[in-house]
Structure formats: structure tokens, C-alpha cells
CSV table of C-alpha atoms in Angstrom, one decimal:
chain,number,residue,atom,x,y,z
A,1,MET,CA,0.0,0.0,0.0
A,2,LEU,CA,1.2,3.5,-0.9
A,3,LEU,CA,0.5,6.4,1.4
A,4,CYS,CA,1.4,10.0,0.6
A,5,ASP,CA,1.5,13.2,2.8
A,6,ILE,CA,1.9,16.2,0.6
A,7,GLY,CA,3.2,19.4,2.1
A,8,ASN,CA,4.4,22.8,0.8
A,9,THR,CA,7.8,21.5,-0.4
A,10,SER,CA,7.6,17.7,-0.9
A,11,TYR,CA,5.5,14.6,-1.5
A,12,HIS,CA,6.3,12.3,1.5
A,13,PHE,CA,5.6,8.6,0.6
A,14,LEU,CA,5.4,5.5,2.7
A,15,LYS,CA,5.6,2.2,0.9
A,16,ASP,CA,5.4,-0.7,3.4
A,17,ASP,CA,8.0,0.4,6.0
A,18,PHE,CA,10.1,2.5,3.7
A,19,ASP,CA,9.5,6.3,3.5
A,20,TYR,CA,10.9,8.7,0.9
A,21,LYS,CA,10.4,12.2,-0.4
A,22,GLU,CA,9.9,13.8,-3.8
A,23,ASP,CA,10.3,17.5,-4.5
A,24,VAL,CA,6.9,19.2,-5.4
A,25,LYS,CA,8.7,21.2,-8.1
A,26,VAL,CA,9.8,18.3,-10.1
A,27,PHE,CA,7.7,15.2,-9.2
A,28,ASN,CA,4.9,14.3,-11.6
A,29,PRO,CA,2.1,12.5,-9.7
A,30,SER,CA,0.7,10.9,-12.9
A,31,ASP,CA,3.9,8.8,-13.1
A,32,VAL,CA,2.5,6.7,-10.2
A,33,LYS,CA,0.3,3.9,-11.7
A,34,GLY,CA,-1.1,2.1,-8.6
A,35,LEU,CA,-3.4,3.4,-5.8
A,36,VAL,CA,-2.1,6.1,-3.6
A,37,TYR,CA,-4.0,7.2,-0.4
A,38,TYR,CA,-3.1,10.8,0.3
A,39,ILE,CA,-3.6,14.0,2.2
A,40,CYS,CA,-2.5,17.3,0.8
A,41,VAL,CA,-2.1,20.9,2.1
A,42,ASN,CA,-0.7,22.2,-1.1
A,43,THR,CA,-3.5,24.0,-3.0
A,44,GLU,CA,-1.8,23.8,-6.4
A,45,ILE,CA,-1.2,20.1,-6.2
A,46,LYS,CA,-4.7,19.4,-4.8
A,47,LYS,CA,-6.1,20.6,-8.1
A,48,ILE,CA,-3.8,18.3,-10.1
A,49,LEU,CA,-4.6,15.2,-8.0
A,50,LEU,CA,-8.4,15.7,-8.3
A,51,LYS,CA,-8.0,14.7,-12.0
A,52,LEU,CA,-6.1,11.5,-11.2
A,53,ASN,CA,-8.4,8.5,-10.4
A,54,ASN,CA,-5.7,6.4,-8.7
A,55,TRP,CA,-5.0,9.2,-6.1
A,56,ILE,CA,-7.5,8.8,-3.2
A,57,ASP,CA,-8.0,11.8,-1.0
A,58,ILE,CA,-8.7,10.4,2.5
A,59,SER,CA,-9.4,13.9,4.0
A,60,LYS,CA,-13.1,13.4,3.0
A,61,LYS,CA,-13.4,10.6,5.6
A,62,ILE,CA,-12.4,12.8,8.5
A,63,ASP,CA,-14.8,14.7,10.7
A,64,LYS,CA,-13.3,18.3,10.7
A,65,THR,CA,-16.0,20.0,12.8
A,66,ALA,CA,-13.8,20.2,15.9
A,67,TYR,CA,-11.2,22.1,14.0
A,68,TYR,CA,-11.0,25.5,12.2
A,69,GLU,CA,-11.6,25.9,8.5
A,70,THR,CA,-8.1,26.8,7.3
A,71,MET,CA,-6.3,24.3,9.5
A,72,GLY,CA,-4.1,21.9,7.5
A,73,ILE,CA,-5.4,18.4,7.1
A,74,ASP,CA,-2.0,17.0,8.3
A,75,ARG,CA,-2.4,18.8,11.6
A,76,ILE,CA,-6.0,17.6,12.0
A,77,ILE,CA,-5.3,13.9,11.3
A,78,ILE,CA,-2.4,13.9,13.7
A,79,CYS,CA,-4.5,15.5,16.4
A,80,GLU,CA,-7.2,12.8,15.8
A,81,SER,CA,-4.5,10.2,16.5
A,82,ILE,CA,-3.8,11.1,20.1
A,83,GLN,CA,-6.0,11.4,23.2
A,84,ASP,CA,-3.9,13.9,25.2
A,85,GLY,CA,-0.7,15.8,24.6
A,86,VAL,CA,1.2,18.4,22.6
A,87,ILE,CA,2.1,17.5,19.0
A,88,ILE,CA,5.2,19.2,17.5
A,89,ASP,CA,5.4,18.6,13.7
A,90,ALA,CA,8.7,20.0,12.6
A,91,GLY,CA,8.8,20.4,8.8
A,92,SER,CA,9.0,23.5,6.6
A,93,ALA,CA,6.8,25.0,9.4
A,94,VAL,CA,6.7,23.8,13.0
A,95,THR,CA,3.1,23.3,14.0
A,96,VAL,CA,2.4,22.9,17.7
A,97,ASP,CA,-1.1,21.5,18.5
A,98,ILE,CA,-2.7,20.8,21.9
A,99,VAL,CA,-5.2,18.0,22.5
A,100,ASN,CA,-6.9,17.8,25.9
A,101,ASN,CA,-8.9,14.6,26.6
A,102,GLY,CA,-9.5,14.0,22.9
A,103,VAL,CA,-10.5,17.6,22.2
A,104,PHE,CA,-8.4,20.0,20.1
A,105,GLU,CA,-7.6,23.1,22.2
A,106,GLY,CA,-5.8,25.2,19.6
A,107,GLY,CA,-2.3,25.5,18.3
A,108,PHE,CA,0.3,27.7,16.7
A,109,ILE,CA,2.6,27.8,13.7
A,110,TYR,CA,6.3,28.6,14.0
A,111,PRO,CA,8.8,28.7,11.1
A,112,GLY,CA,10.8,25.6,10.4
A,113,ILE,CA,14.6,25.4,10.7
A,114,LYS,CA,15.4,26.3,7.2
A,115,ALA,CA,12.8,29.1,6.9
A,116,MET,CA,14.0,30.7,10.2
A,117,SER,CA,17.7,30.3,9.3
A,118,ASP,CA,17.1,32.0,6.0
A,119,THR,CA,15.2,34.8,7.8
A,120,TYR,CA,18.2,35.6,9.9
A,121,LYS,CA,20.6,35.4,7.0
A,122,ASN,CA,18.4,37.8,5.0
A,123,ILE,CA,18.3,40.3,7.9
A,124,SER,CA,22.1,40.4,8.0
A,125,SER,CA,25.0,38.4,6.7
A,126,ALA,CA,26.3,38.7,10.3
A,127,LEU,CA,23.5,36.3,11.4
A,128,ASN,CA,24.2,33.6,8.8
A,129,TYR,CA,24.7,30.6,11.2
A,130,GLU,CA,23.3,27.2,11.6
A,131,PHE,CA,21.3,26.9,14.8
A,132,ASN,CA,23.1,25.4,17.8
A,133,PHE,CA,20.8,22.6,19.1
A,134,ASP,CA,23.3,21.9,21.8
A,135,LEU,CA,22.8,25.3,23.3
A,136,ASN,CA,22.4,25.6,27.1
A,137,LEU,CA,18.9,27.0,27.3
A,138,GLU,CA,19.4,28.1,31.0
A,139,SER,CA,22.0,30.7,30.2
A,140,LEU,CA,21.6,34.0,28.3
A,141,PRO,CA,23.8,34.0,25.1
A,142,LYS,CA,26.9,36.1,24.6
A,143,ASN,CA,27.7,35.3,21.0
A,144,SER,CA,25.9,35.8,17.6
A,145,ARG,CA,25.2,32.1,16.9
A,146,ASP,CA,23.7,31.4,20.3
A,147,SER,CA,21.8,34.7,20.2
A,148,ILE,CA,19.7,33.5,17.2
A,149,SER,CA,19.6,29.9,18.4
A,150,TYR,CA,18.3,30.9,21.8
A,151,ALA,CA,15.6,33.1,20.2
A,152,TYR,CA,14.5,30.2,17.9
A,153,LEU,CA,14.8,27.3,20.4
A,154,LYS,CA,14.3,28.7,23.9
A,155,LEU,CA,11.1,30.6,23.1
A,156,ILE,CA,9.3,27.5,21.7
A,157,TYR,CA,10.8,25.3,24.4
A,158,THR,CA,9.4,27.5,27.2
A,159,GLU,CA,6.0,27.7,25.6
A,160,VAL,CA,5.7,24.0,25.0
A,161,ILE,CA,7.0,23.0,28.5
A,162,SER,CA,4.5,25.5,30.1
A,163,LEU,CA,1.6,23.4,28.6
A,164,ASN,CA,2.6,20.6,31.0
A,165,LYS,CA,1.6,17.7,28.7
A,166,ALA,CA,3.1,14.7,27.1
A,167,ILE,CA,5.1,15.8,24.0
A,168,TYR,CA,4.9,14.0,20.6
A,169,LEU,CA,7.5,15.0,18.1
A,170,THR,CA,7.1,14.2,14.4
A,171,GLY,CA,8.1,15.5,11.0
A,172,GLY,CA,11.4,15.6,9.1
A,173,ASP,CA,13.3,17.7,11.7
A,174,SER,CA,12.0,15.7,14.7
A,175,LEU,CA,15.5,14.3,15.5
A,176,LYS,CA,17.0,17.8,15.7
A,177,PHE,CA,14.2,19.1,18.0
A,178,SER,CA,14.5,16.0,20.2
A,179,LYS,CA,17.8,17.6,21.4
A,180,ILE,CA,15.7,20.4,22.9
A,181,PHE,CA,12.6,18.3,23.9
A,182,LYS,CA,14.5,15.5,25.6
A,183,ASN,CA,11.4,13.7,27.0
A,184,ALA,CA,9.3,13.8,23.8
A,185,LYS,CA,8.0,10.7,22.2
A,186,ILE,CA,9.6,10.7,18.7
A,187,ASP,CA,7.6,9.2,15.8
A,188,LYS,CA,8.8,10.5,12.5
A,189,ASN,CA,6.0,8.7,10.6
A,190,LEU,CA,3.1,9.5,13.0
A,191,ILE,CA,1.2,11.0,10.1
A,192,PHE,CA,1.1,7.7,8.2
A,193,ARG,CA,0.0,5.8,11.3
A,194,ALA,CA,-2.8,8.4,11.7
A,195,MET,CA,-3.7,8.1,8.0
A,196,LEU,CA,-4.0,4.2,8.1
A,197,LYS,CA,-7.0,4.5,10.4
A,198,TYR,CA,-9.1,6.0,7.6
A,199,ILE,CA,-8.2,3.4,4.8
B,1,MET,CA,23.8,68.6,15.7
B,2,LEU,CA,23.2,65.7,13.4
B,3,LEU,CA,23.2,62.1,14.8
B,4,CYS,CA,22.9,58.9,12.7
B,5,ASP,CA,22.2,55.3,13.7
B,6,ILE,CA,22.9,53.1,10.6
B,7,GLY,CA,21.3,49.6,10.5
B,8,ASN,CA,20.9,46.9,8.0
B,9,THR,CA,18.1,48.7,6.1
B,10,SER,CA,18.2,52.4,6.8
B,11,TYR,CA,20.2,55.5,8.0
B,12,HIS,CA,18.2,56.8,11.0
B,13,PHE,CA,19.0,60.5,11.5
B,14,LEU,CA,18.2,62.8,14.4
B,15,LYS,CA,18.4,66.6,13.7
B,16,ASP,CA,17.5,68.5,16.9
B,17,ASP,CA,14.2,66.9,17.9
B,18,PHE,CA,13.3,65.6,14.4
B,19,ASP,CA,14.1,62.1,13.3
B,20,TYR,CA,13.9,60.7,9.8
B,21,LYS,CA,15.1,57.7,7.8
B,22,GLU,CA,16.9,57.1,4.5
B,23,ASP,CA,17.1,53.8,2.7
B,24,VAL,CA,20.6,52.3,2.7
B,25,LYS,CA,20.1,51.2,-1.0
B,26,VAL,CA,19.7,54.8,-2.3
B,27,PHE,CA,21.1,57.3,0.2
B,28,ASN,CA,24.5,58.7,-0.6
B,29,PRO,CA,26.3,59.7,2.7
B,30,SER,CA,28.7,62.1,0.8
B,31,ASP,CA,25.7,64.3,0.1
B,32,VAL,CA,25.8,65.4,3.8
B,33,LYS,CA,28.1,68.4,4.1
B,34,GLY,CA,28.1,69.1,7.9
B,35,LEU,CA,29.4,67.0,10.8
B,36,VAL,CA,27.5,63.7,11.5
B,37,TYR,CA,28.1,61.7,14.6
B,38,TYR,CA,27.2,58.1,13.8
B,39,ILE,CA,27.2,54.4,14.8
B,40,CYS,CA,26.9,51.7,12.2
B,41,VAL,CA,26.3,47.9,12.1
B,42,ASN,CA,26.3,47.7,8.3
B,43,THR,CA,29.7,46.4,7.2
B,44,GLU,CA,29.4,47.7,3.7
B,45,ILE,CA,28.5,51.2,4.7
B,46,LYS,CA,31.2,51.3,7.4
B,47,LYS,CA,33.8,51.1,4.7
B,48,ILE,CA,32.3,54.0,2.8
B,49,LEU,CA,32.0,56.2,5.9
B,50,LEU,CA,35.7,55.7,6.8
B,51,LYS,CA,36.6,57.8,3.8
B,52,LEU,CA,34.4,60.7,4.7
B,53,ASN,CA,36.0,63.2,7.1
B,54,ASN,CA,32.7,64.8,8.3
B,55,TRP,CA,31.2,61.4,9.4
B,56,ILE,CA,32.5,60.8,13.0
B,57,ASP,CA,32.3,57.2,14.3
B,58,ILE,CA,31.6,57.5,18.0
B,59,SER,CA,31.9,53.7,18.6
B,60,LYS,CA,35.6,54.2,19.2
B,61,LYS,CA,34.8,56.1,22.4
B,62,ILE,CA,32.9,53.2,24.0
B,63,ASP,CA,34.4,50.5,26.2
B,64,LYS,CA,33.3,47.3,24.7
B,65,THR,CA,35.1,44.9,27.0
B,66,ALA,CA,31.9,43.8,28.8
B,67,TYR,CA,30.3,42.7,25.5
B,68,TYR,CA,31.0,40.1,22.9
B,69,GLU,CA,33.0,40.7,19.8
B,70,THR,CA,30.3,40.5,17.1
B,71,MET,CA,27.7,42.3,19.2
B,72,GLY,CA,26.2,45.3,17.3
B,73,ILE,CA,27.4,48.7,18.5
B,74,ASP,CA,23.7,49.8,18.6
B,75,ARG,CA,22.9,47.1,21.2
B,76,ILE,CA,26.0,47.9,23.2
B,77,ILE,CA,25.4,51.7,23.4
B,78,ILE,CA,21.8,51.2,24.5
B,79,CYS,CA,22.9,48.6,27.2
B,80,GLU,CA,25.4,51.2,28.4
B,81,SER,CA,22.5,53.8,28.8
B,82,ILE,CA,20.5,51.9,31.5
B,83,GLN,CA,21.4,50.5,34.9
B,84,ASP,CA,18.9,47.6,35.1
B,85,GLY,CA,16.3,46.1,32.8
B,86,VAL,CA,15.4,44.4,29.6
B,87,ILE,CA,15.8,46.4,26.4
B,88,ILE,CA,13.8,45.4,23.4
B,89,ASP,CA,14.9,47.1,20.2
B,90,ALA,CA,12.3,46.4,17.5
B,91,GLY,CA,13.7,47.0,14.0
B,92,SER,CA,14.5,44.8,11.1
B,93,ALA,CA,15.7,42.4,13.9
B,94,VAL,CA,14.2,42.5,17.4
B,95,THR,CA,17.2,42.4,19.9
B,96,VAL,CA,16.5,41.6,23.5
B,97,ASP,CA,19.3,42.5,26.0
B,98,ILE,CA,19.4,42.1,29.7
B,99,VAL,CA,21.3,44.5,32.0
B,100,ASN,CA,21.6,43.6,35.7
B,101,ASN,CA,23.1,46.2,38.1
B,102,GLY,CA,25.0,47.9,35.2
B,103,VAL,CA,26.3,44.6,33.9
B,104,PHE,CA,25.3,43.1,30.5
B,105,GLU,CA,24.0,39.6,31.2
B,106,GLY,CA,23.4,38.4,27.6
B,107,GLY,CA,20.7,38.7,25.0
B,108,PHE,CA,19.0,37.2,22.0
B,109,ILE,CA,18.0,38.2,18.5
B,110,TYR,CA,14.5,37.6,17.1
B,111,PRO,CA,13.4,38.4,13.6
B,112,GLY,CA,11.6,41.8,13.1
B,113,ILE,CA,8.0,42.1,12.1
B,114,LYS,CA,8.6,42.4,8.3
B,115,ALA,CA,11.2,39.6,8.3
B,116,MET,CA,9.0,37.2,10.2
B,117,SER,CA,5.9,38.0,8.2
B,118,ASP,CA,7.9,37.3,5.0
B,119,THR,CA,9.0,34.1,6.4
B,120,TYR,CA,5.5,32.8,6.9
B,121,LYS,CA,4.4,34.0,3.5
B,122,ASN,CA,7.3,32.2,1.9
B,123,ILE,CA,6.5,28.9,3.8
B,124,SER,CA,3.0,29.0,2.4
B,125,SER,CA,0.6,31.6,0.7
B,126,ALA,CA,-1.9,30.3,3.3
B,127,LEU,CA,0.1,32.0,6.0
B,128,ASN,CA,0.3,35.4,4.3
B,129,TYR,CA,-1.3,37.5,7.1
B,130,GLU,CA,-0.3,40.7,9.0
B,131,PHE,CA,0.3,39.8,12.7
B,132,ASN,CA,-2.6,40.4,15.0
B,133,PHE,CA,-1.1,42.6,17.8
B,134,ASP,CA,-4.5,42.6,19.5
B,135,LEU,CA,-4.4,38.9,20.0
B,136,ASN,CA,-5.4,37.5,23.4
B,137,LEU,CA,-2.2,35.8,24.5
B,138,GLU,CA,-3.9,33.8,27.2
B,139,SER,CA,-5.9,31.7,24.8
B,140,LEU,CA,-4.7,29.1,22.3
B,141,PRO,CA,-5.4,30.2,18.7
B,142,LYS,CA,-8.0,28.5,16.4
B,143,ASN,CA,-7.4,30.3,13.1
B,144,SER,CA,-4.5,30.8,10.8
B,145,ARG,CA,-3.8,34.5,11.4
B,146,ASP,CA,-3.7,34.0,15.2
B,147,SER,CA,-1.7,30.8,14.9
B,148,ILE,CA,1.3,32.7,13.4
B,149,SER,CA,0.7,35.8,15.5
B,150,TYR,CA,0.7,33.7,18.7
B,151,ALA,CA,3.9,32.0,17.7
B,152,TYR,CA,5.6,35.3,16.9
B,153,LEU,CA,4.3,37.4,19.9
B,154,LYS,CA,3.4,35.0,22.7
B,155,LEU,CA,6.8,33.3,22.6
B,156,ILE,CA,8.8,36.5,23.0
B,157,TYR,CA,6.3,37.8,25.5
B,158,THR,CA,6.7,34.8,27.8
B,159,GLU,CA,10.5,34.9,27.6
B,160,VAL,CA,10.7,38.6,28.3
B,161,ILE,CA,8.2,38.6,31.2
B,162,SER,CA,10.0,35.6,32.8
B,163,LEU,CA,13.1,37.8,33.2
B,164,ASN,CA,11.1,39.9,35.7
B,165,LYS,CA,12.7,43.2,35.0
B,166,ALA,CA,11.7,46.7,33.9
B,167,ILE,CA,11.2,46.7,30.1
B,168,TYR,CA,12.5,49.4,27.8
B,169,LEU,CA,11.1,49.4,24.3
B,170,THR,CA,12.8,51.2,21.4
B,171,GLY,CA,13.2,51.0,17.6
B,172,GLY,CA,10.9,51.7,14.7
B,173,ASP,CA,8.3,49.1,15.7
B,174,SER,CA,8.2,50.0,19.4
B,175,LEU,CA,4.7,51.2,19.2
B,176,LYS,CA,3.4,48.0,17.8
B,177,PHE,CA,5.2,45.9,20.4
B,178,SER,CA,3.8,48.2,23.2
B,179,LYS,CA,0.5,46.5,22.6
B,180,ILE,CA,2.1,43.3,23.8
B,181,PHE,CA,4.4,44.8,26.5
B,182,LYS,CA,1.8,47.1,28.0
B,183,ASN,CA,4.0,48.2,31.0
B,184,ALA,CA,7.1,48.9,29.0
B,185,LYS,CA,8.8,52.3,29.0
B,186,ILE,CA,8.7,53.4,25.3
B,187,ASP,CA,11.5,55.6,23.9
B,188,LYS,CA,11.7,55.4,20.2
B,189,ASN,CA,14.9,57.5,20.1
B,190,LEU,CA,16.7,55.8,23.1
B,191,ILE,CA,19.7,55.2,20.8
B,192,PHE,CA,20.2,58.9,20.2
B,193,ARG,CA,20.0,59.8,23.8
B,194,ALA,CA,22.5,57.0,24.5
B,195,MET,CA,24.8,58.3,21.7
B,196,LEU,CA,24.8,61.9,23.0
B,197,LYS,CA,26.7,60.9,26.1
B,198,TYR,CA,29.8,60.2,24.0
B,199,ILE,CA,29.8,63.4,22.0
């Protein structure tokens, strides 16, 4: 069975236990001949897939009434997969969603690592550093690299920890963020496990 | 007397009580004929100003030993101007610096409003919103605009408030941030008052 989670930058496939990505700019979905069960937050690609009979949109099977209208289907389906906790999905954006006793409480959207790193680089070439995920979050920074790393990582850390819930970490950058959220349950393919329920 | 604080995007002048900005991309500093006392964090412009005899760099008069090597002179000079507190300088970047009993404790650098807004827009056209500065920071968001506004504003709010110090707000976007930091002392031209001490 072939599953696919389509985001802003890539098609993320799962074939049996093997997952791989294809760039949205170059991949042609009509090259896939078998059935594909998918969800998609990319509005341009949504239009293309509607014309392909072997691409099955499983978002129609999900009750979205507990969520808000413009909320990404990837966030919704992951929220539906847990009973209680904070879900951090670290991809091109980092979405943080809170589920309390099976009810979606709200969430927020933070820039992903690459997007935020580019932001600093564009503000000034003096801020062109990779984030330091080994940063000591207890101590105020006194160098440029740690000054941007602290802003990016400590601020989301404090907010998530203050929610006082179990933390689920997923998405392509989940391993990097696990250095900050040391007690999080890491499941890079949580989205696929969540999708399987609807097939 | 003409003072000038040069950042990554603009020359910010103060002439008597009147302040105005010139875009770094189009302004020619050799058009100014009188004396200008300046500080500059823009490395390209620094080189140009060194050749102009009427542009006086006051950064040489400042003892920088308590600060780190790559720290912007604008941040240093503002830290030197207060005895105790948190200084938020909201411009193309938002710098947050902590001074404790006259000693610099460290600080961090967050993206400015325009940079962060562009970041979200570039991640997805579905996140192309102006930030909502009237957001209720006590309640988790359930719409797209508030989901990015909460991430941008609540995270810096929580961090700054946790420092438990007097808050000084300066820079071009200080009025917008005063909606979040309601008890902050606002002084848009703090940098010029700080510069005057060295002239």
C-alpha cells in the first residue's frame, strides 16, 4: 500500500515500512500507476490530484467539525490520532497543537529550521549561522550564533513546556528538535500511522 | 547637531528633535556636508564612511570589553545607557538585551515584524497575514492568522516577562510591540539619547 502526505515542499511517501520524499517542483504524480492514499495541504497540487483516479484523498473521511476551517489536514489527522498531549510537527513549518482529553484546544505555527535560518541570513549576513541545538537554554547567550539559536529554540521550548503535557515529536526535523525536547516521544511517521485508520 | 544610527536597512537621523530615515540602498552619505556623529552595524556602509571626514564614528569612544566581539554597537550603546532592565529594540531584527546592576547579562536576536511576516508568507501563501497585535495571549489560537501571531508574539512575551525586569522598548516598531508589552517604557529614540553621552 502506498501512502502520501503532501506538504508545501515535498511529497512524502510511505511504501510498506520505507518512506521517501519527492520535490513538489519536479515530481509528476501521474507517473504513479497504482493506488495512492493521500492527504495534501498544497493547494496547487490538490487541483492536479483531483484529476487522477488512482490518487485517493482520505481527508473526506475525516470529521473536521472540531477544527478550524483553514487548518491543515495534516495537523487535523495527527490531532485525531492522540488522546492527550502536545504534538510538534517539525517540517517547513513547525506546528504545535494541543489535544486535551480527545479535544483540540488550539495550536500555533512557528517557522521551520530552514525558513527561520534564511530569515536571519536575510536580515544580516552577520546572522548567517546554523542553529546550535546543543545550546544551554538556561543561560543567556553572549555570541551571535547562540543569540539567534536561543531566540529560535528557547522561546518555543518555554511555551511547550508550560503546557505541561506529554510531547509528541514528528516531521522531518524531529530528531533535531529531540535535542531540545529530551522527554518527547519521537515518531517521524506519526502522520502515516494516523492516515491508516481511515483506509 | 546631526546624529545617525545606521542599521541593515536604513540610515536613521536625528536633527535637533526631528528624526527621519533614508534607505541604505539609495542614500549617498557624501551628500551630507556638515558633521555627522554616527554608529553603524552595516559592514558595507562602514567602509564607505571611513573615507568621509565629516562622518564621526563614536563607537571608538565606547568601552566594549563587557560585551562580545560580534555584538552590534547599537545594542552595546543602549545597554550602556541603562542600569537595570530588559531592552527590546524592535527594528529589522528584534534584539532583547538584559542588563543587571549595570552589567550586561546576555541577550538574544529575534526576527523583526517584516522579516518574520515574509518568512510565513514564503512557507505558504496560506500564511500570508499581518500579525494580530490585539491577540489574546492567554488563549490558544484556532485560526491561521492568530496561529502565526501567537507564535511570533506570545513566545517572545513569555520569555521577556520571565526575566522579571523593567522593560525598555525602542526601535521603529516599538509602538506595535507596546500593545504586547503594556508596561514597557517606550522611547523610540533611546539610541540617540545614548549616543549623546559620547559626543
